[in-house]
Short mmCIF file of C-alpha atoms in Angstrom, two decimals:
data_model
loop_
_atom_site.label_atom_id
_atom_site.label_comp_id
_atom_site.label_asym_id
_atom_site.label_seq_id
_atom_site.Cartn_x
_atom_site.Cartn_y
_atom_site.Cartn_z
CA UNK M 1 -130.46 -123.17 86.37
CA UNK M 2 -133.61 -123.14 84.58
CA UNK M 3 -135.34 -121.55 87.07
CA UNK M 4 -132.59 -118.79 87.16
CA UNK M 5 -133.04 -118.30 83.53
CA UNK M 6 -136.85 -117.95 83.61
CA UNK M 7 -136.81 -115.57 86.31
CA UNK M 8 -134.25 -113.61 84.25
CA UNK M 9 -136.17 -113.83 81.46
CA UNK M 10 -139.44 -113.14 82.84
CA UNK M 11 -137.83 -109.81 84.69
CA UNK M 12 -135.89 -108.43 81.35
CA UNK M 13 -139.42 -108.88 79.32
CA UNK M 14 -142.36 -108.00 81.63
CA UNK M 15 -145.75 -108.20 80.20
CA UNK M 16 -147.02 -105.09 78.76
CA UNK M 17 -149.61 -103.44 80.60
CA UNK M 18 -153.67 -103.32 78.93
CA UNK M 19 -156.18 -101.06 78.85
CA UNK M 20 -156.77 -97.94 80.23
CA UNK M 21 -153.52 -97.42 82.33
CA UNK M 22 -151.48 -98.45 79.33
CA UNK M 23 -153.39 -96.30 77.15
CA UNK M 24 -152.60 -93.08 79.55
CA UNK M 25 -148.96 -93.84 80.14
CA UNK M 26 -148.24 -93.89 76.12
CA UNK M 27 -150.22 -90.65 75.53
CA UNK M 28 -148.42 -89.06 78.01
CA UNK M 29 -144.71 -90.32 76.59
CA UNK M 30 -146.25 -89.07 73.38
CA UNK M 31 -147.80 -85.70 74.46
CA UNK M 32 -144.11 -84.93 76.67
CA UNK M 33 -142.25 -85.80 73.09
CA UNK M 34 -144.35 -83.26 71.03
CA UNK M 35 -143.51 -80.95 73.95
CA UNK M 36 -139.96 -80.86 73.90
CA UNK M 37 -140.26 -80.92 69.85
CA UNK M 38 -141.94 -77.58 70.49
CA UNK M 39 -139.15 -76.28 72.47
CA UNK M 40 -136.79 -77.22 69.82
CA UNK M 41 -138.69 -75.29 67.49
CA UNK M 42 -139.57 -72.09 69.36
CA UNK M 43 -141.07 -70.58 66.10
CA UNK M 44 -143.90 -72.59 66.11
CA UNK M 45 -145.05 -70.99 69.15
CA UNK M 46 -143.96 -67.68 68.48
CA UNK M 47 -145.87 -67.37 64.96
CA UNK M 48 -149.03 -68.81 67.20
CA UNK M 49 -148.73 -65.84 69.48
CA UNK M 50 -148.18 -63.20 66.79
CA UNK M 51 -152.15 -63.34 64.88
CA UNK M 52 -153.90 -63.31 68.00
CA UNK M 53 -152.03 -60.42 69.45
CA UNK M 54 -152.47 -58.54 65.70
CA UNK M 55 -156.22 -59.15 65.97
CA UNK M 56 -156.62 -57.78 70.17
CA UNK M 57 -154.56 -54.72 68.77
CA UNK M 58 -156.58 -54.06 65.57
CA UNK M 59 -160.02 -54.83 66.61
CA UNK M 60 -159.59 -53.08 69.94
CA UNK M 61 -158.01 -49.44 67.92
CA UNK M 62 -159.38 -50.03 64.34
CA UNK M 63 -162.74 -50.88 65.10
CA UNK M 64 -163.24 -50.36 68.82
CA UNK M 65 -164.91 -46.57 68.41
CA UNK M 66 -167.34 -47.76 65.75
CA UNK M 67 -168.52 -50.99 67.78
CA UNK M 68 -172.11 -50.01 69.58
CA UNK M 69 -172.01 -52.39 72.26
CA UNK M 70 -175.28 -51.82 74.95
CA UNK M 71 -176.11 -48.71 73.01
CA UNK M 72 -172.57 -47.21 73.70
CA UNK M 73 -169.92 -46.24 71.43
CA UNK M 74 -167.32 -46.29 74.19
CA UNK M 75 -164.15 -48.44 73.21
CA UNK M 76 -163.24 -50.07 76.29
CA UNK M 77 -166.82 -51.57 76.48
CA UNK M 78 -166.10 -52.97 72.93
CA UNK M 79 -162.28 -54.14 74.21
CA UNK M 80 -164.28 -56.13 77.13
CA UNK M 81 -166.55 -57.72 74.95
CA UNK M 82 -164.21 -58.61 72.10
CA UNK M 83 -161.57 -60.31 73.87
CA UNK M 84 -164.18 -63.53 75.16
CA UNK M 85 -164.24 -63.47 71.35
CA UNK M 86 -160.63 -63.55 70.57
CA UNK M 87 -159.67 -66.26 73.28
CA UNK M 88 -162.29 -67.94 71.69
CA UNK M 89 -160.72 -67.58 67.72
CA UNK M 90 -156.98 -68.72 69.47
CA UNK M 91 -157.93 -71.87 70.83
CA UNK M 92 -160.17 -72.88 67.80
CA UNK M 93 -157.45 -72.04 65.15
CA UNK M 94 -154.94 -74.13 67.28
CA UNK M 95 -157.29 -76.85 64.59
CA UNK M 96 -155.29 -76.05 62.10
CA UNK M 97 -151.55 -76.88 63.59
CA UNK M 98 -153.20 -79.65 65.43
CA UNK M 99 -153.82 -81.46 61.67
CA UNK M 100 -151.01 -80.04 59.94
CA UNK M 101 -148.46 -81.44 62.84
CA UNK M 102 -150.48 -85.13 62.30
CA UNK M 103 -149.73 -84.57 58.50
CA UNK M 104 -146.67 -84.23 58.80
CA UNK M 105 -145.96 -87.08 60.72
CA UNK M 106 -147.84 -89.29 58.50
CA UNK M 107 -145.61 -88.12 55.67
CA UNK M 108 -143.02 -88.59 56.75
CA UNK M 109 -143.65 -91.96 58.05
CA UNK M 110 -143.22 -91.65 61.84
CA UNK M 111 -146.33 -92.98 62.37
CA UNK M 112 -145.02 -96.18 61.36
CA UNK M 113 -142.33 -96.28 63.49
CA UNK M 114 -144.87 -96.00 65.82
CA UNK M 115 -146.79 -98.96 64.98
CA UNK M 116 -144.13 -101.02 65.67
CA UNK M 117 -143.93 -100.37 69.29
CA UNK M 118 -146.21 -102.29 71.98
CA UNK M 119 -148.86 -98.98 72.75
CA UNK M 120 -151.93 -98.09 72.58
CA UNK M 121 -152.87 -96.85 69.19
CA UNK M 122 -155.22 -94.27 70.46
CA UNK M 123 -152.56 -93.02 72.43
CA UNK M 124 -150.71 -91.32 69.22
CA UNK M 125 -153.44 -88.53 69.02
CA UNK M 126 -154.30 -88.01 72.19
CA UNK M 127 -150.64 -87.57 72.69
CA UNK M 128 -150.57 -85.27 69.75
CA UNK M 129 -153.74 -83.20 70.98
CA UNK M 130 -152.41 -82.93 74.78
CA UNK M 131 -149.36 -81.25 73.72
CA UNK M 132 -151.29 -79.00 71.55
CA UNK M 133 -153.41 -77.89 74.52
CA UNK M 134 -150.60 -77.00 76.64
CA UNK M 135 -149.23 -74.76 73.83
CA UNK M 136 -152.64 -73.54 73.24
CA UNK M 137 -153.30 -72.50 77.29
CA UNK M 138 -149.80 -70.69 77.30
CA UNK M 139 -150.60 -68.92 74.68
CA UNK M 140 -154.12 -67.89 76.21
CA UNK M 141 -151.67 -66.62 79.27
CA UNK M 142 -150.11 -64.43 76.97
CA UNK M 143 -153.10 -63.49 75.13
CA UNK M 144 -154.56 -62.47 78.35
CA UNK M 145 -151.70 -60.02 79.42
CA UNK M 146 -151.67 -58.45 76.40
CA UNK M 147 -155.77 -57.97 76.49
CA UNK M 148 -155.51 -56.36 79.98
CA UNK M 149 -152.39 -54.05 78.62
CA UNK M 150 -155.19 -52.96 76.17
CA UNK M 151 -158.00 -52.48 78.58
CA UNK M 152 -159.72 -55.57 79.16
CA UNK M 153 -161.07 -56.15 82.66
CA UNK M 154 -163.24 -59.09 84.30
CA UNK M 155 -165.57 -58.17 86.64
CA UNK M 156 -166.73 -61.31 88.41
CA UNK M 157 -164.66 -63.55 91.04
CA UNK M 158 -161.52 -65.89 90.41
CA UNK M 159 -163.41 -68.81 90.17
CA UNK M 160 -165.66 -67.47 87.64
CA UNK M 161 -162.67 -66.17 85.09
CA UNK M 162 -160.92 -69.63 85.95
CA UNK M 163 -164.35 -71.84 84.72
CA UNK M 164 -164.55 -69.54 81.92
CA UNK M 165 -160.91 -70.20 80.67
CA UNK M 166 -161.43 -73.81 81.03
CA UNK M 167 -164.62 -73.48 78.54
CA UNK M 168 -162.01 -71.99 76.62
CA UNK M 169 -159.94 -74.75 76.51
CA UNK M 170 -162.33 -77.47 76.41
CA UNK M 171 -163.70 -76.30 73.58
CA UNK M 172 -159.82 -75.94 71.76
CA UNK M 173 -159.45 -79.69 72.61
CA UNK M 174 -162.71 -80.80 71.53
CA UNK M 175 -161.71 -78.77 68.04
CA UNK M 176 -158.27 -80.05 67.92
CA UNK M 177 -160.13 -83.37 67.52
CA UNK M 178 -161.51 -82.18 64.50
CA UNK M 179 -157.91 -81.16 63.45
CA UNK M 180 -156.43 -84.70 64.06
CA UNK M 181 -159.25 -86.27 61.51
CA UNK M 182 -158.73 -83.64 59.02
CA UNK M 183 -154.33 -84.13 59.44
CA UNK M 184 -155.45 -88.22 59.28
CA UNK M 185 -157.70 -87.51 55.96
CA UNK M 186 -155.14 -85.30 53.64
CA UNK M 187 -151.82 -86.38 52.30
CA UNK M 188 -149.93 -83.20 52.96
CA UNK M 189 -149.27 -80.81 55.67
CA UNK M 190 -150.24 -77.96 53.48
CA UNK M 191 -153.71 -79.75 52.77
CA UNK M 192 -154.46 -80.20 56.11
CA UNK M 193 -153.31 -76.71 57.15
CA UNK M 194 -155.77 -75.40 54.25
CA UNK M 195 -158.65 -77.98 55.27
CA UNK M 196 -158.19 -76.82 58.35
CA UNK M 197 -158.83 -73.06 58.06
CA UNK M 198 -161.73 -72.88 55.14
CA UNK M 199 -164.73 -74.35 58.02
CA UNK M 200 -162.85 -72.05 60.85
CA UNK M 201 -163.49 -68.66 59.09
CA UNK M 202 -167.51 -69.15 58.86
CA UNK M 203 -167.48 -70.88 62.36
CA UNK M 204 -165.73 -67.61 63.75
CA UNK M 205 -167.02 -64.99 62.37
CA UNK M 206 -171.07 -66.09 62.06
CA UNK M 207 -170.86 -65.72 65.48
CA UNK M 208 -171.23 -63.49 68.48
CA UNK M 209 -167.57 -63.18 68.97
CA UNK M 210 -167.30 -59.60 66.72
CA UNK M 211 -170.59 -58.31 66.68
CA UNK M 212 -173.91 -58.76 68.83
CA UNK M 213 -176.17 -61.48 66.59
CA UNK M 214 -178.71 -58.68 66.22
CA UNK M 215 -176.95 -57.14 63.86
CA UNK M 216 -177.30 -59.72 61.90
CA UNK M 217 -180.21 -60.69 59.50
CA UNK M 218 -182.90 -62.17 60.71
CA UNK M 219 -182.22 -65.41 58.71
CA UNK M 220 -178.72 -65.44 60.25
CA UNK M 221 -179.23 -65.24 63.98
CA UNK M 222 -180.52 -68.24 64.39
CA UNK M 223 -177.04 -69.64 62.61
CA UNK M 224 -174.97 -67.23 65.02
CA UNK M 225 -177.08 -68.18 68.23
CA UNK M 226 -176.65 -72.16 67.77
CA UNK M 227 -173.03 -72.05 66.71
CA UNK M 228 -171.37 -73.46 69.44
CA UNK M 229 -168.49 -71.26 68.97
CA UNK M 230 -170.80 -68.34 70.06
CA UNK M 231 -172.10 -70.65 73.49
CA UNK M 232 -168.55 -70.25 74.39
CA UNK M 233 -168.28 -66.89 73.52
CA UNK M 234 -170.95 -65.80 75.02
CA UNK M 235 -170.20 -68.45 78.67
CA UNK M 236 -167.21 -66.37 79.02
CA UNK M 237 -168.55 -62.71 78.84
CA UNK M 238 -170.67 -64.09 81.52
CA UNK M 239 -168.12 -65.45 83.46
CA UNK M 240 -165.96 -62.62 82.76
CA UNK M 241 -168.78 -60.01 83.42
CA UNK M 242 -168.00 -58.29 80.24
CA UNK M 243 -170.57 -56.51 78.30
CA UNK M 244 -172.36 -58.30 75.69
CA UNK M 245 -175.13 -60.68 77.34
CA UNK M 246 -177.66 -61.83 74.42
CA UNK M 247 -181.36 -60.68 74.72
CA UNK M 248 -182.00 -63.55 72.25
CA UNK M 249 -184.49 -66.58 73.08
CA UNK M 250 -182.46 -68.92 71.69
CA UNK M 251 -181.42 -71.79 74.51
CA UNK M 252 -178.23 -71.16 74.05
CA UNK M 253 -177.58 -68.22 74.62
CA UNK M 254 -180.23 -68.14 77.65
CA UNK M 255 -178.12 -70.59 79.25
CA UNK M 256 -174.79 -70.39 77.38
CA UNK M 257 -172.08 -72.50 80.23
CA UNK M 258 -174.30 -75.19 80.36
CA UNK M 259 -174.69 -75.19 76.14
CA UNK M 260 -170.81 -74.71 75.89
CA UNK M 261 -170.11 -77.75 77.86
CA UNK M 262 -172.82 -80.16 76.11
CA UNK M 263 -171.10 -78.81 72.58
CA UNK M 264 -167.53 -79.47 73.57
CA UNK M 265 -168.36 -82.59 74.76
CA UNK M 266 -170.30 -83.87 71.90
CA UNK M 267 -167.22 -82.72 69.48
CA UNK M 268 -165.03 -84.10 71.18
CA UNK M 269 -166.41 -87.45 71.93
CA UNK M 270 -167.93 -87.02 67.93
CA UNK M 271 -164.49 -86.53 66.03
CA UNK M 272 -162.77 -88.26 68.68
CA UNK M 273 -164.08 -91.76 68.16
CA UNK M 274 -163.81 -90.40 64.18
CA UNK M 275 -160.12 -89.70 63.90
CA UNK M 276 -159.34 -92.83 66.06
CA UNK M 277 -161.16 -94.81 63.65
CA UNK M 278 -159.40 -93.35 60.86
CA UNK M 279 -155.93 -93.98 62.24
CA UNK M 280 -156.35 -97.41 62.60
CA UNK M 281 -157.91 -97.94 59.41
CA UNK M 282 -154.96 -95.54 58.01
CA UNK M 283 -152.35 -97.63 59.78
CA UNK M 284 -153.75 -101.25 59.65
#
């Protein structure tokens, strides 16, 4: 009878799982929840699409004859080499729902539910950031089929536009990182969305991503060329053969895939070890 019991007992509470396998399974159950919240709330996605689309239409018709890109004035040469800059603004000001969304859940205390459950704490926000990246790469599909309704062409091979979406969204990950420490380090969701948009709008525009760095002053380039926002940039108009390749000396820029991937991965492993830190000092 005992041994009955025991064996029941031992088969209705297993032994949680530890370490790495653990720590996947419980960001996944975490990153599908935040996905079906998202379908719930089609808005959110929706208002995401909307400023991105407003900035490939404006840019490309407002500013697209004025743009001297190569010495040419022609628009569609601007349109190709603006839109390695707009994929690049998407993914980065994904930052700012990322820590808003973390925010949120702090305040309103379903992080603590949370902590009551046998996972891996880690597992929260990388749950949290998953989902975000999987909203953020459909919206660079739509983003896309807009751009080439507008004009935008690649002119290298699959494989090439592939790699240079996947900078793309390697570098949105590593800056949704940044997102989660901010969304961990304010008390509302309207500080973090705020806290999370000031440092984007320097990072953005002192780049490449509007204008070629030599139109900048000389004091400035150097700024532009080492912004790791503009390695991106400038990793897809490669990989995208658009127009736009730097003449600058700067390493960078000389070798911009390579200097992408080193950036995104210091960020993310940076801000990652950061906001986990923070979230278990935040929750002990």
């Amino acid at each position: 009878m005992s041994a009955i019991t025991e064996t029941t007992a031992n088969t209705a509470a297993p032994r949680p799982r530890g370490g790495i396998g653990q720590s996947v399974s419980d960001s996944l159950v975490i990153a599908k929840r935040n996905l079906i919240r998202m379908t719930r709330i089609p808005e959110m996605v929706i208002f995401g699409l909307i400023q991105p689309i407003m900035f490939v239409v404006l840019f490309s018709y407002v500013f697209g004859g004025s743009m001297v890109i190569n010495g040419s004035t022609n628009p569609q040469d601007y349109r190709e080499f603006l839109m390695a800059g707009i994929f690049a603004q998407t993914v980065t000001f994904a930052t700012a729902g990322a820590g808003a969304g973390i925010a949120d859940d702090m305040h309103k205390g379903l992080i603590d539910r949370f902590r009551s459950l046998p996972m891996s704490r880690g597992a929260v926000l990388t749950g949290r950031t998953l989902a975000d990246l999987v909203q953020t790469a459909l919206t660079l599909v739509v983003l896309a089929i807009v751009a080439l309704l507008v004009g935008w062409r690649t002119h290298e091979n699959i494989g090439k536009v592939l790699g240079a979406f996947g900078l793309l969204l390697l570098l949105g990950y590593a800056f949704s990182w940044i997102g989660a420490l901010i969304g961990l380090s304010v008390r509302t969701p309207e500080a973090a969305t705020s806290g999370g948009l000031i440092w984007l709008f320097p990072v953005t525009f002192i780049s490449n991503a509007f204008v070629p760095t030599a139109t900048m002053p000389g004091w400035l380039q150097p700024v532009a060329e080492w912004n790791p926002f503009s390695a991106t940039v400038q990793a897809c108009r490669v990989l995208f053969g658009n127009p736009g390749v730097s003449t600058s000396d700067a390493w960078p820029m000389q070798h911009p895939v390579w200097a992408s991937l080193l950036w995104s991965l210091v960020i993310l492993v940076v801000f990652r070890t950061l906001a986990v830190r923070k979230y278990r000092s935040a929750t002990a």
